[in-house]
Amino acid sequence: MLVSIKWLKEYVNTQELDPAELGEKITRSGIEVDAVIDRSHGMTNVVVGYVESCEKHPEADKLSICQVNVGEDGIQQIICGAPNIAAGQKVIVARPGAKLPGGIKIKKAKLRGEVSNGMICSLQELGIEGKLVPKAYAEGIYVLPENAEIGSDVVTNFDLDDTVLELGLTPNRADAMSMLGVAYEVGAILSEEVKLPEATYTEAAETAESMLTLNIDAPEANPLYVAKVIRNIEVKESPMWLQQRLMAAGVRPHNNVVDVTNFVLMEYGQPLHAFDYDSLKTGNITVRHAKQDEMITTLDDAERKLSPHHLVITNGKEPVALAGVMGGANSEVSDSTTTIVIESAYFASGSIRQTSKDHGLRSDASSRYEKGVDPNRVIPAAERAASLIAELAGGEVLAGSVIFDELEREEKIVKVRPDFINTRLGMKIPFEDMLEILERLKFKTEAANNQLIISVPTRRQDIQIEEDVVEEIARLYGYDEIPATLPETEARPGGLTPYQAKRRIVRHFLEGAGLLQATTYSLTSEKSAKQFALTETDTTRLLMPMSEERSILRQSLLPHLLDSVTYNTARRIDSVALYETGAVFLKTDEELSNEEEHLAIAMTGLWLDNSWQGEKKPVDFFVLKGIVEGLAEKLGVELTFERGQMDDLHPGRTAFIILDGQRIGVIGQLHPTEQKERDLKTTVVLELNLAALLELAADPLLYTPVSRYPSITRDIALVLSKIVEAGTIEKVIRTAGGKLLKDVRVFDLYEGDKMEAGKKSVAFTLTYFDPEKTLTDEEVVAVHDKVLKALTEVGAELRS
Amino acid sequence: MEAQLQALKTEALEKIAAAANVKELNDVRVAYLGKKGPITDLLKSMGKLPAEERPKMGALVNVVREEVTTTLEERMVILEEEAINIKLQSETIDITLPGRPVRTGNPHPLTRVIEEIEDLFISMGYEIAEGPEVEKDYYNFEALNLPKGHPARDMQDSFYITEDILLRTHTSPVQARTMEAKGGEPIKIICPGKVYRRDNDDATHSHQFTQIEGLVIGEDIRMSDLKGTLSVFAKKMFGNDREIRLRPSFFPFTEPSVEMDISCFKCGGTGCNVCKKTGWIEILGAGMVHPNVLEMAGYDSKRLTGFAFGMGPERIAMLKYGVEDIRHFYTNDVRFLSQFQRTEV
């Protein structure tokens, strides 16, 4: 909502407050002023000129040489390039030395050899947005009315010495979508009275009803309809003051009839529409729901197909307007119109909202209907429009109105106790101060039995319950007056749940291990939604995605995380190690998806880069596996790794991660083809169902006494077939080693050319230990021999 | 024999003095004091002396041995020290070379902001509540006093999955769910999480972003309690000398509703580019829980009241760290992420 302060002053005294000060007061009391716009833009030296003569420039087709009377300085030659310049016009002249918006300074100049003492201006050059300039002047200079005084200052004479407050309205404050509503708000803030506009005109003897019949077939959607008939009007350009009011309010002037309906819309917040009476043809207005597939061409020249939940105004036969949203082209007021019907109606918000939404059409009218207009302004607005049209278009207003009225418009009564207000606020506002604030708001209030009985004006539909009154009192009393206290609640410890606490542990562990936390989008494409997914389910698609790239809910984190890796490597950051935790969305039979919290890791480039000491270690499967093992240890869970395969992962370098027999994750190196596709070098990845890990309760932590007895180690090197996995051998060793075998560790792997083809050497360190006593050599030999025997049995050969 | 002993002593002391390093000195030790050395020989040959001379001669030999030993040890200390000095000198390194790098990662800046807020409120007795990102229209809107067709639903264009299921547009449904689950009991929670709105991504809009909200319900919770709580928050997050101001606003789920500004942490209120010359920065929205919201969740709104507040970690991170484009949070440029490593305290 754009509020011209000059216009506002017609309804309320703003106490000569500076616009910025006024804006600040409005903001602090509840309506945010987003911007304070100076309409003059600091313009100087812009005057009314009279074009005495206008001739073609001999050297330039598009330029005219004009002799312009600028008042005191007499006739000046000005070169003008506008196509619509002509002798006999009153125009806007920027004199040499003039400052125009955008820092433009006007100087004497020569244009193709001809002197130009200034510039004849378009409205755009005065800082008015092109879309607000009347169509007739959109491509050229603006022509002032004939009575404009030559040499007079344009800024002060045509209301450009004005400031506009741009209000950022919240949906509850529909009342402030009108100048009067803003006037009431300012009146309440400044303790000033509001002056209502006048509607006075002489009625013709003939009645409106003699020319127009009215049928309302949808009273629930349209409980009040008022039509005024005005004849013998002359449709023409509006006077300057009206055009300026509209442009200040962000509305483009058209002609006097349309401009008046828009002016009153802005003034009262009540949408109006003017029909060309003759185009209606039937002398009838019928409001009904549209028929299925009925068509209408609206004023924006769009042809629209209707359905029964759209409300239309018809001439009894065919639609002439989309009710409350936009008029029809077939009944538009034109220059030749002589008789008009002014419609002022109350349409239910739901119906308008639906229509507006279905047609993607929002207008100044529909945006007000959607939020609910004041039922008590429907009739006054019609009268006000009739009065202005009679004045500006010279029309004759027929007696009375054609009216259908079933609208309830009682004032809402809200009862509230003063101590309720103070308890809610934690304040002690005196009773008299509350009464004074309600008086400023123009809420009729009775005080009885320690209770405020408030009649809320219908313009304030947002005031429904006690709490709404609490807010009204508080905001006008001043939120600065509220003290700062802390809630008195029962003493309970706050904190993280075990799950949340462990999530932080995971985060700290991974960051300690050198990974950066990333965050990517949950919405993805069909193609990426299931890549690396751990569970096979259908995808979840948005009804109306904004793009295919963001149309499906992801079922794994890795695709977007890998996108982030590529983003970095494409910028020459060769070593990237990222992790992300977040939900993936698995479709179920339930209404809602199963949201599973996952952890994903993606790493590429060097893991260790200490070049000058000759230490360089590229990431590989085992770097990532080590991180996962460390994490499992930190969380006190036992994970096992099982060889596996997954699309887009290296078939020989992929493992599933198993927890309690359940597959909860996958770890692997990207398949070379996928790597190439993603423009990556060797990249290892993890996708893990983190929730499964975090939901497990950890065992209580109990210390094991540190033994006084030493442990004994034995190293063995085994020659194995290449296809035998170290893990298999380790299991054999552990089984054979029994209780006394405390630990088994691989300390060497050799697959070089000293080995027989198809063989490799794996060396283990075995640690024997008895917590009760020092192991004797004999005891160690006994169990170690058992281990060696078991190894021989599985075909492992002891390397000498 | 005595003369022989003296000559031996003189010779030994000369050799000790001449030894240039530990090894040479050790050779001297072995040569003169060793089992096969001349002093030992002398002691062995004592048997040939007459019995009455033996004690005197024995003492004399011991004195000489003592003196040689002491001198040798003193010399040894000096030589060892010299040896160490030489070794140390040869071992000198260029300490300006870089250290062996320790890999460190760090949290995403949004996590950093969210956890800082969580921890503050945990210290005041709050719990952390979480909920689904795919949500029922009921919890996202209806239970929050936003029935179907409510004009305020326009404020947040939503991603619907079916007519009744959508990606949550705020974290408030977690409040609605918590209230429903608590069945009329007092509540003190903080709800962080991801939310989604139908916005085109640009420097200030993101179709996915985060929110963190708070909810307190109890007997006689007042608007002054909200103000006090927000004031503590502002001081903790933005510095002890921050002031707050509340401005009336509108949210369907609170009444009265407010927006909170803090005095600009950059200029202190005199006006700068961060606060757009106003001296104040808008930080969050808040209000007293609307009685309809309480009643919908089964609370007696006559007995229990509450307040709620909500803010955007993106906005806070952008303000605090001077980030100019919201998309940076979702691009995961390592050069951006790794800047959020170091502590600020």
JSON list of C-alpha atoms in Angstrom, two decimals, chain B residues 222-281:
[
{"chain": "B", "resi": 222, "resn": "ARG", "atom": "CA", "xyz": [3.51, -13.20, 30.22]},
{"chain": "B", "resi": 223, "resn": "MET", "atom": "CA", "xyz": [4.64, -11.05, 27.35]},
{"chain": "B", "resi": 224, "resn": "SER", "atom": "CA", "xyz": [7.30, -9.60, 29.65]},
{"chain": "B", "resi": 225, "resn": "ASP", "atom": "CA", "xyz": [8.74, -13.13, 29.92]},
{"chain": "B", "resi": 226, "resn": "LEU", "atom": "CA", "xyz": [9.04, -13.21, 26.14]},
{"chain": "B", "resi": 227, "resn": "LYS", "atom": "CA", "xyz": [10.79, -9.86, 26.16]},
{"chain": "B", "resi": 228, "resn": "GLY", "atom": "CA", "xyz": [13.22, -10.95, 28.88]},
{"chain": "B", "resi": 229, "resn": "THR", "atom": "CA", "xyz": [13.99, -14.23, 27.14]},
{"chain": "B", "resi": 230, "resn": "LEU", "atom": "CA", "xyz": [14.64, -12.52, 23.82]},
{"chain": "B", "resi": 231, "resn": "SER", "atom": "CA", "xyz": [16.83, -9.96, 25.53]},
{"chain": "B", "resi": 232, "resn": "VAL", "atom": "CA", "xyz": [19.02, -12.73, 26.99]},
{"chain": "B", "resi": 233, "resn": "PHE", "atom": "CA", "xyz": [19.19, -14.33, 23.56]},
{"chain": "B", "resi": 234, "resn": "ALA", "atom": "CA", "xyz": [20.20, -11.08, 21.86]},
{"chain": "B", "resi": 235, "resn": "LYS", "atom": "CA", "xyz": [22.96, -10.40, 24.36]},
{"chain": "B", "resi": 236, "resn": "LYS", "atom": "CA", "xyz": [24.32, -13.93, 24.12]},
{"chain": "B", "resi": 237, "resn": "MET", "atom": "CA", "xyz": [24.32, -14.05, 20.32]},
{"chain": "B", "resi": 238, "resn": "PHE", "atom": "CA", "xyz": [25.25, -10.49, 19.48]},
{"chain": "B", "resi": 239, "resn": "GLY", "atom": "CA", "xyz": [27.02, -9.05, 22.50]},
{"chain": "B", "resi": 240, "resn": "ASN", "atom": "CA", "xyz": [26.23, -7.90, 26.02]},
{"chain": "B", "resi": 241, "resn": "ASP", "atom": "CA", "xyz": [25.55, -4.29, 25.12]},
{"chain": "B", "resi": 242, "resn": "ARG", "atom": "CA", "xyz": [22.75, -5.19, 22.66]},
{"chain": "B", "resi": 243, "resn": "GLU", "atom": "CA", "xyz": [19.39, -3.64, 23.26]},
{"chain": "B", "resi": 244, "resn": "ILE", "atom": "CA", "xyz": [16.20, -5.04, 21.84]},
{"chain": "B", "resi": 245, "resn": "ARG", "atom": "CA", "xyz": [12.98, -3.43, 20.72]},
{"chain": "B", "resi": 246, "resn": "LEU", "atom": "CA", "xyz": [9.68, -5.09, 19.93]},
{"chain": "B", "resi": 247, "resn": "ARG", "atom": "CA", "xyz": [7.47, -3.93, 17.09]},
{"chain": "B", "resi": 248, "resn": "PRO", "atom": "CA", "xyz": [3.88, -5.09, 16.62]},
{"chain": "B", "resi": 249, "resn": "SER", "atom": "CA", "xyz": [3.47, -7.58, 13.80]},
{"chain": "B", "resi": 250, "resn": "PHE", "atom": "CA", "xyz": [1.22, -10.41, 12.71]},
{"chain": "B", "resi": 251, "resn": "PHE", "atom": "CA", "xyz": [1.44, -14.17, 12.75]},
{"chain": "B", "resi": 252, "resn": "PRO", "atom": "CA", "xyz": [-1.70, -16.29, 12.76]},
{"chain": "B", "resi": 253, "resn": "PHE", "atom": "CA", "xyz": [-0.41, -18.49, 15.56]},
{"chain": "B", "resi": 254, "resn": "THR", "atom": "CA", "xyz": [0.41, -15.72, 18.03]},
{"chain": "B", "resi": 255, "resn": "GLU", "atom": "CA", "xyz": [-1.54, -12.82, 19.51]},
{"chain": "B", "resi": 256, "resn": "PRO", "atom": "CA", "xyz": [-0.11, -10.32, 20.24]},
{"chain": "B", "resi": 257, "resn": "SER", "atom": "CA", "xyz": [2.63, -10.81, 17.66]},
{"chain": "B", "resi": 258, "resn": "VAL", "atom": "CA", "xyz": [5.88, -8.91, 17.54]},
{"chain": "B", "resi": 259, "resn": "GLU", "atom": "CA", "xyz": [9.02, -8.58, 15.56]},
{"chain": "B", "resi": 260, "resn": "MET", "atom": "CA", "xyz": [12.25, -8.10, 17.45]},
{"chain": "B", "resi": 261, "resn": "ASP", "atom": "CA", "xyz": [14.98, -5.73, 16.39]},
{"chain": "B", "resi": 262, "resn": "ILE", "atom": "CA", "xyz": [18.36, -5.53, 18.07]},
{"chain": "B", "resi": 263, "resn": "SER", "atom": "CA", "xyz": [20.52, -2.44, 18.25]},
{"chain": "B", "resi": 264, "resn": "CYS", "atom": "CA", "xyz": [23.05, -2.72, 15.45]},
{"chain": "B", "resi": 265, "resn": "PHE", "atom": "CA", "xyz": [26.09, -4.71, 16.56]},
{"chain": "B", "resi": 266, "resn": "LYS", "atom": "CA", "xyz": [28.29, -3.03, 14.01]},
{"chain": "B", "resi": 267, "resn": "CYS", "atom": "CA", "xyz": [27.63, 0.63, 14.65]},
{"chain": "B", "resi": 268, "resn": "GLY", "atom": "CA", "xyz": [25.97, 0.37, 18.04]},
{"chain": "B", "resi": 269, "resn": "GLY", "atom": "CA", "xyz": [22.92, 2.25, 16.79]},
{"chain": "B", "resi": 270, "resn": "THR", "atom": "CA", "xyz": [24.37, 5.28, 15.07]},
{"chain": "B", "resi": 271, "resn": "GLY", "atom": "CA", "xyz": [23.54, 3.92, 11.61]},
{"chain": "B", "resi": 272, "resn": "CYS", "atom": "CA", "xyz": [25.66, 1.99, 9.10]},
{"chain": "B", "resi": 273, "resn": "ASN", "atom": "CA", "xyz": [25.32, -0.26, 6.08]},
{"chain": "B", "resi": 274, "resn": "VAL", "atom": "CA", "xyz": [24.51, -3.37, 8.16]},
{"chain": "B", "resi": 275, "resn": "CYS", "atom": "CA", "xyz": [21.44, -1.74, 9.78]},
{"chain": "B", "resi": 276, "resn": "LYS", "atom": "CA", "xyz": [20.65, 0.28, 6.64]},
{"chain": "B", "resi": 277, "resn": "LYS", "atom": "CA", "xyz": [21.18, 3.49, 8.60]},
{"chain": "B", "resi": 278, "resn": "THR", "atom": "CA", "xyz": [18.37, 2.73, 11.05]},
{"chain": "B", "resi": 279, "resn": "GLY", "atom": "CA", "xyz": [20.47, 1.62, 14.00]},
{"chain": "B", "resi": 280, "resn": "TRP", "atom": "CA", "xyz": [18.29, -1.48, 14.33]},
{"chain": "B", "resi": 281, "resn": "ILE", "atom": "CA", "xyz": [18.38, -4.93, 12.78]}
]
